[in-house]
Coordinates of C-alpha atoms and ligand atoms in Angstrom, one line a residue:
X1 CA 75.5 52.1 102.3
X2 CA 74.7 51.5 98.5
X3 CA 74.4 54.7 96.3
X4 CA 70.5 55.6 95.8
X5 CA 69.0 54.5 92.8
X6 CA 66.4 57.4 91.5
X7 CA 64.0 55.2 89.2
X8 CA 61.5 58.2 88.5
X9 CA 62.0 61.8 87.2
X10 CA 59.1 64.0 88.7
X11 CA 57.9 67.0 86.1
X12 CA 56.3 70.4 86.8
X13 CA 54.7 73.0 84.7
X14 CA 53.8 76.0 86.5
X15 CA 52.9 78.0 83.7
X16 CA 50.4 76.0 82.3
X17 CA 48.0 76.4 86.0
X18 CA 47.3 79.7 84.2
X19 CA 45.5 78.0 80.8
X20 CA 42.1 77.5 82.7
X21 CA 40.1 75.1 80.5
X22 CA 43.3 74.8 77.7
X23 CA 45.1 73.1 80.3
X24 CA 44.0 69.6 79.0
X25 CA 45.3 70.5 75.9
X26 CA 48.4 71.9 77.0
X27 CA 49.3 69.1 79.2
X28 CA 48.7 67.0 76.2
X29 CA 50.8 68.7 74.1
X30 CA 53.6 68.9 76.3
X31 CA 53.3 64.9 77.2
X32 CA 53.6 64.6 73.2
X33 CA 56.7 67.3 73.0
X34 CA 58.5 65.2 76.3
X35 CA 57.8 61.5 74.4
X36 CA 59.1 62.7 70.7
X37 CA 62.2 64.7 72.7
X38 CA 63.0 60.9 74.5
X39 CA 62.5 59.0 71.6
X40 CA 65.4 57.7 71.6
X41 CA 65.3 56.2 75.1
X42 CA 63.0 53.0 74.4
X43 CA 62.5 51.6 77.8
X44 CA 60.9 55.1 79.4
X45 CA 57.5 55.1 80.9
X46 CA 55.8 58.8 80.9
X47 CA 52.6 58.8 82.8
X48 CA 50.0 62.1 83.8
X49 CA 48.5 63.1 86.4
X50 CA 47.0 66.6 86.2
X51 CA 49.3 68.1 87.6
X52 CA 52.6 66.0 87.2
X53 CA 54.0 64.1 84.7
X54 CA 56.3 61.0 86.0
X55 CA 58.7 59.3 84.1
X56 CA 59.7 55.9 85.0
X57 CA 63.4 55.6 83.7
X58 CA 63.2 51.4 83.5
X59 CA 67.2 51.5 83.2
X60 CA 67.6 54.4 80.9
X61 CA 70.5 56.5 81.5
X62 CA 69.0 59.3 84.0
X63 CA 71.0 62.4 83.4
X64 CA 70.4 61.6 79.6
X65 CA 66.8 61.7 80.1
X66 CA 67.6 65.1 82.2
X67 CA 69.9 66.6 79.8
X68 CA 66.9 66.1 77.5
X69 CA 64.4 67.5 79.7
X70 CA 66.2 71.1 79.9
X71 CA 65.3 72.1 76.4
X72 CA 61.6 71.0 76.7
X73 CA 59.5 74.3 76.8
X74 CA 56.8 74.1 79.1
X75 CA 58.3 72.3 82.1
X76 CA 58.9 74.9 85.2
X77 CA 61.4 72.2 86.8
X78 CA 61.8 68.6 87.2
X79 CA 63.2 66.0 90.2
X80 CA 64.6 62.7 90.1
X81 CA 62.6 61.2 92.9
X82 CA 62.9 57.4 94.6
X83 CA 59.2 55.3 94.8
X84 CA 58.6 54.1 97.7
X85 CA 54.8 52.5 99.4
X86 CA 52.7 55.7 101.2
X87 CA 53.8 54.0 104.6
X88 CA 55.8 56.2 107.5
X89 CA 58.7 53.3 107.9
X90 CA 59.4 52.9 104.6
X91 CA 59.7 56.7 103.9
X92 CA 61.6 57.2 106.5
X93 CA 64.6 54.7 105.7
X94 CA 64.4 56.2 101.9
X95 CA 64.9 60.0 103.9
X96 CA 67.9 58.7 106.0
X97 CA 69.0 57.0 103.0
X98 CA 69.4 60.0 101.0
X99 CA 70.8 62.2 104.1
X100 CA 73.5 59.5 104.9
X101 CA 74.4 59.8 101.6
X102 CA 75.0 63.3 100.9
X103 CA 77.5 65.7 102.3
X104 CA 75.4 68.9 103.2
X105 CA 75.6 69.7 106.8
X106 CA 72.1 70.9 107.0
X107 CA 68.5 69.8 106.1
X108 CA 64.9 70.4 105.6
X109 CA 62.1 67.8 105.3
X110 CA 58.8 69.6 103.1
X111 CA 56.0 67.2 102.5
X112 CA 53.1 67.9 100.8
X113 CA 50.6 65.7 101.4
X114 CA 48.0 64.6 98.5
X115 CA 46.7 61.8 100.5
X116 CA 44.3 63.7 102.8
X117 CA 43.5 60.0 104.7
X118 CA 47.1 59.5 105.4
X119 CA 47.1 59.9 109.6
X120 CA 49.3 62.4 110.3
X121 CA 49.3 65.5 109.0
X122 CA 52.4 67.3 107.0
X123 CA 53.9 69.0 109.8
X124 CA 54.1 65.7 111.7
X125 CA 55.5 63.4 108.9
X126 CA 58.4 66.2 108.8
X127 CA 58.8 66.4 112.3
X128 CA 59.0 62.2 112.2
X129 CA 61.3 61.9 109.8
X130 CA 63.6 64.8 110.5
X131 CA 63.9 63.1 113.7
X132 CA 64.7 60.0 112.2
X133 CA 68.0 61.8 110.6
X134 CA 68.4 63.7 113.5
X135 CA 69.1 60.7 115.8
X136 CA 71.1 58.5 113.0
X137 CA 73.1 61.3 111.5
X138 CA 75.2 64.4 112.5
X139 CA 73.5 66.7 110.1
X140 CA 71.0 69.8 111.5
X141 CA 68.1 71.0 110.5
X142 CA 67.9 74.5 109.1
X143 CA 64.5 75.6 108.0
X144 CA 65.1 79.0 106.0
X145 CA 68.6 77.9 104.1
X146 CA 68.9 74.3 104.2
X147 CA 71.5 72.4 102.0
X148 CA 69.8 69.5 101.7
X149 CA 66.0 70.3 101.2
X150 CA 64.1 66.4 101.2
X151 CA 60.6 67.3 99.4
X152 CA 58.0 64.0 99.8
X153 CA 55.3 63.8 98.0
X154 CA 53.1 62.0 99.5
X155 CA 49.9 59.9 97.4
X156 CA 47.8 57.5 98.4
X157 CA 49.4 54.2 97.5
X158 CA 53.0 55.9 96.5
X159 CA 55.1 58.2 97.9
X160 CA 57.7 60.0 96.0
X161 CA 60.7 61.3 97.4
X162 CA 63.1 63.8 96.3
X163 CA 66.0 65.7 96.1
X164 CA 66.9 69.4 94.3
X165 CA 64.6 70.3 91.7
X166 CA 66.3 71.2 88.4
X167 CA 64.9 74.3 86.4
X168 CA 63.3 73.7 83.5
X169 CA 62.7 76.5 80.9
X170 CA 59.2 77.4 81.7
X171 CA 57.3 79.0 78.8
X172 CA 54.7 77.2 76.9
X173 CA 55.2 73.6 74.9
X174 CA 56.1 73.9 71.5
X175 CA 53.0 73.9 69.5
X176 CA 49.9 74.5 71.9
X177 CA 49.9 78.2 70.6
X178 CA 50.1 77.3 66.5
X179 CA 52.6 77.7 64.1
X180 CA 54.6 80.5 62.3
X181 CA 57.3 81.0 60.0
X182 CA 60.5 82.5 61.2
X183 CA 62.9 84.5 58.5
X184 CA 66.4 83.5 59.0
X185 CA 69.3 85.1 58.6
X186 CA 72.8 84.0 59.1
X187 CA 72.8 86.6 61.8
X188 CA 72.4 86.8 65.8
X189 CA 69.0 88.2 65.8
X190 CA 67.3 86.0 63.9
X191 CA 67.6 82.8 65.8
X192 CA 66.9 84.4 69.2
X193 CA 63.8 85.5 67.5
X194 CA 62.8 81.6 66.6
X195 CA 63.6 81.0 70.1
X196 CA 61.5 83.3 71.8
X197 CA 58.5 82.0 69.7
X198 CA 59.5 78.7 70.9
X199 CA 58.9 79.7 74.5
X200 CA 55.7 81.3 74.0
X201 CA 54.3 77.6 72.3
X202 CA 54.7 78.3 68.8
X203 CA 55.9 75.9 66.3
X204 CA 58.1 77.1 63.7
X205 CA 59.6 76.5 60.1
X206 CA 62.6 79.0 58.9
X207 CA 62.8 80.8 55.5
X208 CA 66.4 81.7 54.3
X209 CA 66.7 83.9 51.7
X210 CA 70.2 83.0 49.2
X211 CA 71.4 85.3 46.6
X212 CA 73.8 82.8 44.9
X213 CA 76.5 82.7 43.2
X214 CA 76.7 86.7 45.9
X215 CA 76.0 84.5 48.5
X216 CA 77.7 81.1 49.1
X217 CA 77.5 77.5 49.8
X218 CA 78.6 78.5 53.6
X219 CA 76.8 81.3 54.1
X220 CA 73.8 78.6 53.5
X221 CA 75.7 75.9 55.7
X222 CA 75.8 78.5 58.0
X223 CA 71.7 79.1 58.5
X224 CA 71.6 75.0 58.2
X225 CA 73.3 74.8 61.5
X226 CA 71.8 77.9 63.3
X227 CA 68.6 75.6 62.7
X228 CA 70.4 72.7 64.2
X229 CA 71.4 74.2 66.7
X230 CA 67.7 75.2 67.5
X231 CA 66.0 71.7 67.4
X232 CA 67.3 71.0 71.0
X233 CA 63.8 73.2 71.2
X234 CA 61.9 71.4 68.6
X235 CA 63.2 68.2 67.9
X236 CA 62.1 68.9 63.8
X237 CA 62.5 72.1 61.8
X238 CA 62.0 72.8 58.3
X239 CA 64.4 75.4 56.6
X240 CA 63.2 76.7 52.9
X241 CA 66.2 78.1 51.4
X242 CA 64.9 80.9 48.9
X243 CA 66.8 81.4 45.5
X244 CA 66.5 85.5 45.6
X245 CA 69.2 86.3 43.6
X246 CA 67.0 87.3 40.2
X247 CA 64.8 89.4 42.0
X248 CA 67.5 91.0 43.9
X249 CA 69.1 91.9 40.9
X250 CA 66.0 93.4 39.4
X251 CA 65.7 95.7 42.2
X252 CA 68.9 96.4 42.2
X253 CA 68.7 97.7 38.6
X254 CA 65.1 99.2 39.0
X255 CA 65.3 101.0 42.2
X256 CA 67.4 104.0 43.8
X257 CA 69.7 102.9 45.8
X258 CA 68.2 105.0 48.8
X259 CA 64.8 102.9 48.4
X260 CA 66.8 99.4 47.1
X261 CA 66.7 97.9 50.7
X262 CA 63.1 99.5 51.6
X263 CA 61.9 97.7 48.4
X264 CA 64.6 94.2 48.9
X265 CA 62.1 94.2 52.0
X266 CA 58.9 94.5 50.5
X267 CA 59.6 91.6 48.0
X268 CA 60.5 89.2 51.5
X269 CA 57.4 90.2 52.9
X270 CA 55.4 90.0 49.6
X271 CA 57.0 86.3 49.7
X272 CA 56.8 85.3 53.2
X273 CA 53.2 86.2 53.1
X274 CA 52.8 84.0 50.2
X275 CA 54.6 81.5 51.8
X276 CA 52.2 81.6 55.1
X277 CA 48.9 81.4 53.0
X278 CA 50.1 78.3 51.5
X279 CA 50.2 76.7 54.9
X280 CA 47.1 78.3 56.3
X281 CA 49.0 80.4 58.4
X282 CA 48.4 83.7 59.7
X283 CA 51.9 85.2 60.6
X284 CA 55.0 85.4 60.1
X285 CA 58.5 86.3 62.3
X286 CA 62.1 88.2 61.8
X287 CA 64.2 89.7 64.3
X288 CA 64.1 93.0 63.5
X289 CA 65.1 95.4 66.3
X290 CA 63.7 99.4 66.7
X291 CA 66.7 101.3 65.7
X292 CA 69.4 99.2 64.9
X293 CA 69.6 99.7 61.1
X294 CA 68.0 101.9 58.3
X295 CA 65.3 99.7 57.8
X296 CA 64.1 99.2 60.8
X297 CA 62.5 102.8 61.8
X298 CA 59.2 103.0 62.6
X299 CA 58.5 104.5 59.2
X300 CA 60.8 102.0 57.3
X301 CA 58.3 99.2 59.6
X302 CA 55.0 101.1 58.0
X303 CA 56.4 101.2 54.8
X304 CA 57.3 97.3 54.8
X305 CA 54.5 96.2 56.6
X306 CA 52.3 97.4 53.9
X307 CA 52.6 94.4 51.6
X308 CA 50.9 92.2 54.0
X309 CA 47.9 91.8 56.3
X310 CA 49.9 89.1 58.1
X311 CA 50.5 89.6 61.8
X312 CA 53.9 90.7 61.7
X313 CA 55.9 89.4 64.9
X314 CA 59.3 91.2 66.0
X315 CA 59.5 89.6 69.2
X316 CA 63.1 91.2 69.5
X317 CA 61.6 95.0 68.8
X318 CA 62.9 96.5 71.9
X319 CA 65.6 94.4 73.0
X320 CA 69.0 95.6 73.7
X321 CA 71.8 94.4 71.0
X322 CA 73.7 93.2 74.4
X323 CA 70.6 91.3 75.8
X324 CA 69.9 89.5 72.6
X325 CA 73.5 88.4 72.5
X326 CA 73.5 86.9 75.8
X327 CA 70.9 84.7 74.9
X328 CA 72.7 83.9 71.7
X329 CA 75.7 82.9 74.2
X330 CA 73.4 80.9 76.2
X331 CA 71.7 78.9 73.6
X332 CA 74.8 78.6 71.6
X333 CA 73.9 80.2 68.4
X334 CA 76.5 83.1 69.0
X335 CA 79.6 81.5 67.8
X336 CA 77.8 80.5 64.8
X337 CA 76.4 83.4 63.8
X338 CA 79.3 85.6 64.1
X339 CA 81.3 83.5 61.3
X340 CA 82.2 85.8 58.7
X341 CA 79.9 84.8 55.5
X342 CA 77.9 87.3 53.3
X343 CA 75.0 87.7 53.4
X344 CA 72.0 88.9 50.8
X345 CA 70.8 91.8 52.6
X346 CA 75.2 92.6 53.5
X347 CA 76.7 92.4 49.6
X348 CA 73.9 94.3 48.3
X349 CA 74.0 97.2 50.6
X350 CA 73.4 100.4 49.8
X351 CA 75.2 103.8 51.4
X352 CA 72.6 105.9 52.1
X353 CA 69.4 104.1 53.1
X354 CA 66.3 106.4 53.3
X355 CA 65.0 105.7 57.1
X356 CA 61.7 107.5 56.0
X357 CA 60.5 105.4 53.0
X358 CA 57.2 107.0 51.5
X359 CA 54.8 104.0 50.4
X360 CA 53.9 105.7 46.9
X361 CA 57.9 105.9 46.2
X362 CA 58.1 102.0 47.3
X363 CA 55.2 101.4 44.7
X364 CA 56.6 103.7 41.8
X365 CA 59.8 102.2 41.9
X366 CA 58.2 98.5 42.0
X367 CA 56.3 99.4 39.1
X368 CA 59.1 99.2 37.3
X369 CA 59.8 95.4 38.0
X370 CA 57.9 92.3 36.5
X371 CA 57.6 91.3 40.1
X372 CA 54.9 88.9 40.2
X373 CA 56.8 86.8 37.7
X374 CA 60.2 86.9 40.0
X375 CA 58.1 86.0 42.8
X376 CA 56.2 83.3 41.3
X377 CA 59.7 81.8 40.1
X378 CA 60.7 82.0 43.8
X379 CA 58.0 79.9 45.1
X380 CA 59.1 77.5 42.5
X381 CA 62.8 77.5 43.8
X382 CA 62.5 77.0 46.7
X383 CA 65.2 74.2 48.6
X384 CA 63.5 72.8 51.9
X385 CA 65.7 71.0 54.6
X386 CA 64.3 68.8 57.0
X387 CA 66.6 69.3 59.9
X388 CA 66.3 67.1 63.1
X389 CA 67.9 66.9 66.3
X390 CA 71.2 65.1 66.1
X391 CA 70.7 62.1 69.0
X392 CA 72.5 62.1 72.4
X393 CA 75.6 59.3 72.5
X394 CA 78.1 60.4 74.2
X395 CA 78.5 60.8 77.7
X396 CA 80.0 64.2 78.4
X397 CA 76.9 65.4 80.1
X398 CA 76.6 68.1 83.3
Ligands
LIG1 P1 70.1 89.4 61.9 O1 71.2 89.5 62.9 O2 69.1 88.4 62.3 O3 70.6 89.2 60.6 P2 70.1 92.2 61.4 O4 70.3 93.0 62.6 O5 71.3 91.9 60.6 O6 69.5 90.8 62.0 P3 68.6 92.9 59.1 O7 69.7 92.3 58.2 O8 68.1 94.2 58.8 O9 68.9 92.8 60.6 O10 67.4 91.9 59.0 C1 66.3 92.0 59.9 C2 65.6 90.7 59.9 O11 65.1 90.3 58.6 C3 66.4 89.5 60.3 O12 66.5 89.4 61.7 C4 65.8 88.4 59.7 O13 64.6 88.0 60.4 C5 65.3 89.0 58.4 N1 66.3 88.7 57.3 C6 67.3 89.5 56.9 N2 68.0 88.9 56.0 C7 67.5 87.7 55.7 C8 67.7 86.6 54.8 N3 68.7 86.6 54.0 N4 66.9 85.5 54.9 C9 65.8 85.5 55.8 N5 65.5 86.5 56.6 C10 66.3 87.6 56.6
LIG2 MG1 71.2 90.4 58.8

């Protein structure tokens, strides 16, 4: 028997059911994430229903398109799946089909029946065609564990039929829930932070902050491809690479040493608020963690936070260091970020931190520094990348 043909890729998002009269918009927005994330594969045909979205492959390379599919936020899981006319017969010979073709031993038909006219009921279209396989095949049925589950789908004029449904990565589609900006760091936490966001819907652009000729051309590179490595999410991300080394030095000259990164912090804040207004925006990210270093007490957080009415988002606050590297494992930003290159907040590091910065201290010391001027000069050296997802072409895929 001829190898199975699957024509269609079937696509689910559970989460969305939640959204109640944003759904519309949701779906939208994920329809418009799925189409820029296939670009590349011309001959697709991506269709809604509310609540499915098909994709005719028209010849495309199928586990392409799936290999795409995985890093779409927003789709709970997805099916390739064989079209065939809502009629028992022809179902039937698709079902056999796909069991003589398989090697599992045991199997399960599960319809779900959308076409409430069709004449039998779901229970009886199983019992039908599990018969069918039954009589043609060796294989058994097994209801609670079976290794071949056949799901059909049955509409009104089409039925679809398939086979194991492939997890997608649930959350929300990039976008539906606005748009932030995420500081980067050459470090883990940073882009597990940009991916967390992703999940929960919200666009983002990074913000690196450079101290050069302290910080080098690799430590930059480095960031550059942490953001690479994220666009599997978002197929576009802008990275603005901040020249901080002038006021970085002023600090360093005008400030204790105990308050230096206290105050260092302040100034990013002081610009990424800036930064945010510019684009209308109302927050911004980092992936600071309760606990892990000086500055990141609650009392260091107070003392930093006070620059900005911004919505300051730490999505990795209580996270175990372990935890947050096993997702930088998973999403492959690990290996990058544990390359050995300095960074601005590293080579300027002081001995003794204070962990309980006083805000009138902060402000005394910052007295000291012309830092409207430095900041202004910032904003007006400021390199922006605009990095995009390098295409699929070769075939080492699954
Ligand atoms: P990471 O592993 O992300 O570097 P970290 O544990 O080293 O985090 P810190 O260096 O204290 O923590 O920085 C806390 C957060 O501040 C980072 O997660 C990042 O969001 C932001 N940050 C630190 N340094 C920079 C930088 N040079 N440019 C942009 N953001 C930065
Ligand atoms: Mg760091």
């Amino acid at each position: 028997m001829n190898k199975l043909k699957y024509e269609y890729i079937i696509v689910r998002f559970g989460e969305l059911y939640t959204k109640g009269k944003n759904r519309k918009e949701f779906i939208n927005r994920l329809v418009g994430n799925i189409k820029k994330s296939l670009l590349q594969f011309i001959d697709l045909k991506i269709q809604k229903t509310h609540d499915r979205i098909y994709i005719t492959l028209n010849g495309e390379d199928e586990k392409k398109v799936c290999e795409k599919l995985k890093y779409i936020f927003g789709i709970s899981s997805f099916s390739l799946a064989v079209k065939c006319p809502s009629d028992l017969a022809a179902i039937k010979q698709i079902a056999l089909e796909i069991a003589t073709n398989d090697h599992a031993k045991t199997f399960k038909i599960i319809t779900k029946r959308k076409d409430k006219k069709f004449p039998l009921n779901s229970d009886s279209i199983n019992r039908e065609i599990a018969t069918t396989i039954l009589k043609n095949t060796d294989k058994k049925v097994d209801v609670k564990n079976p290794e071949l589950p056949i799901h059909i789908e049955l509409q009104e004029t089409f039925t679809y039929i398939t086979l194991n449904q492939i997890a997608g990565l649930n959350g929300y589609p990039v976008g539906s829930n606005g748009k932030t900006l995420v500081m980067m760091s050459g470090g883990i936490d940073s882009p597990i932070a940009a991916y967390l966001m992703m999940k929960r819907g919200i666009e983002i652009e990074c913000v690196h902050f450079a101290s050069p000729p302290y910080t080098s051309e690799q430590s930059k590179q480095k960031v550059v491809d942490l953001v690479q490595t994220l666009t599997k999410y978002q197929p576009n991300i802008k990275l603005h690479v901040i020249d901080f080394t002038k006021l970085q030095l002023a600090i360093y000259e005008k400030t204790p040493e105990s308050y230096a990164i206290t105050v260092m912090r302040r100034m990013m804040y002081r610009l990424m608020d800036k930064l945010a207004t510019q684009q209308y925006l109302i927050s911004f990210v980092n992936g600071e963690n309760l606990g892990q270093v000086a500055s990141q007490t609650l009392h260091s957080m107070q003392a930093i936070q006070a620059v900005t009415n911004k919505v300051v988002l730490k999505p990795l606050l209580t996270y175990d260091k372990n935890e947050i590297i096993k997702i930088a494992k998973e999403i492959n930003t690990y290996e990058i970020s544990i390359i050995p290159f300095e960074d601005c907040c590293t080579i300027f590091a002081p001995k003794q931190p204070t962990t309980k910065p006083k805000i009138e201290l902060c402000e005394k010391y910052e007295a000291r520094i012309d830092y409207d001027s430095l900041i202004t000069h910032c904003l007006e050296n400021i390199e922006t990348h605009n990095i995009s997802e390098i295409k699929i072409d070769n075939e080492d895929f699954f």
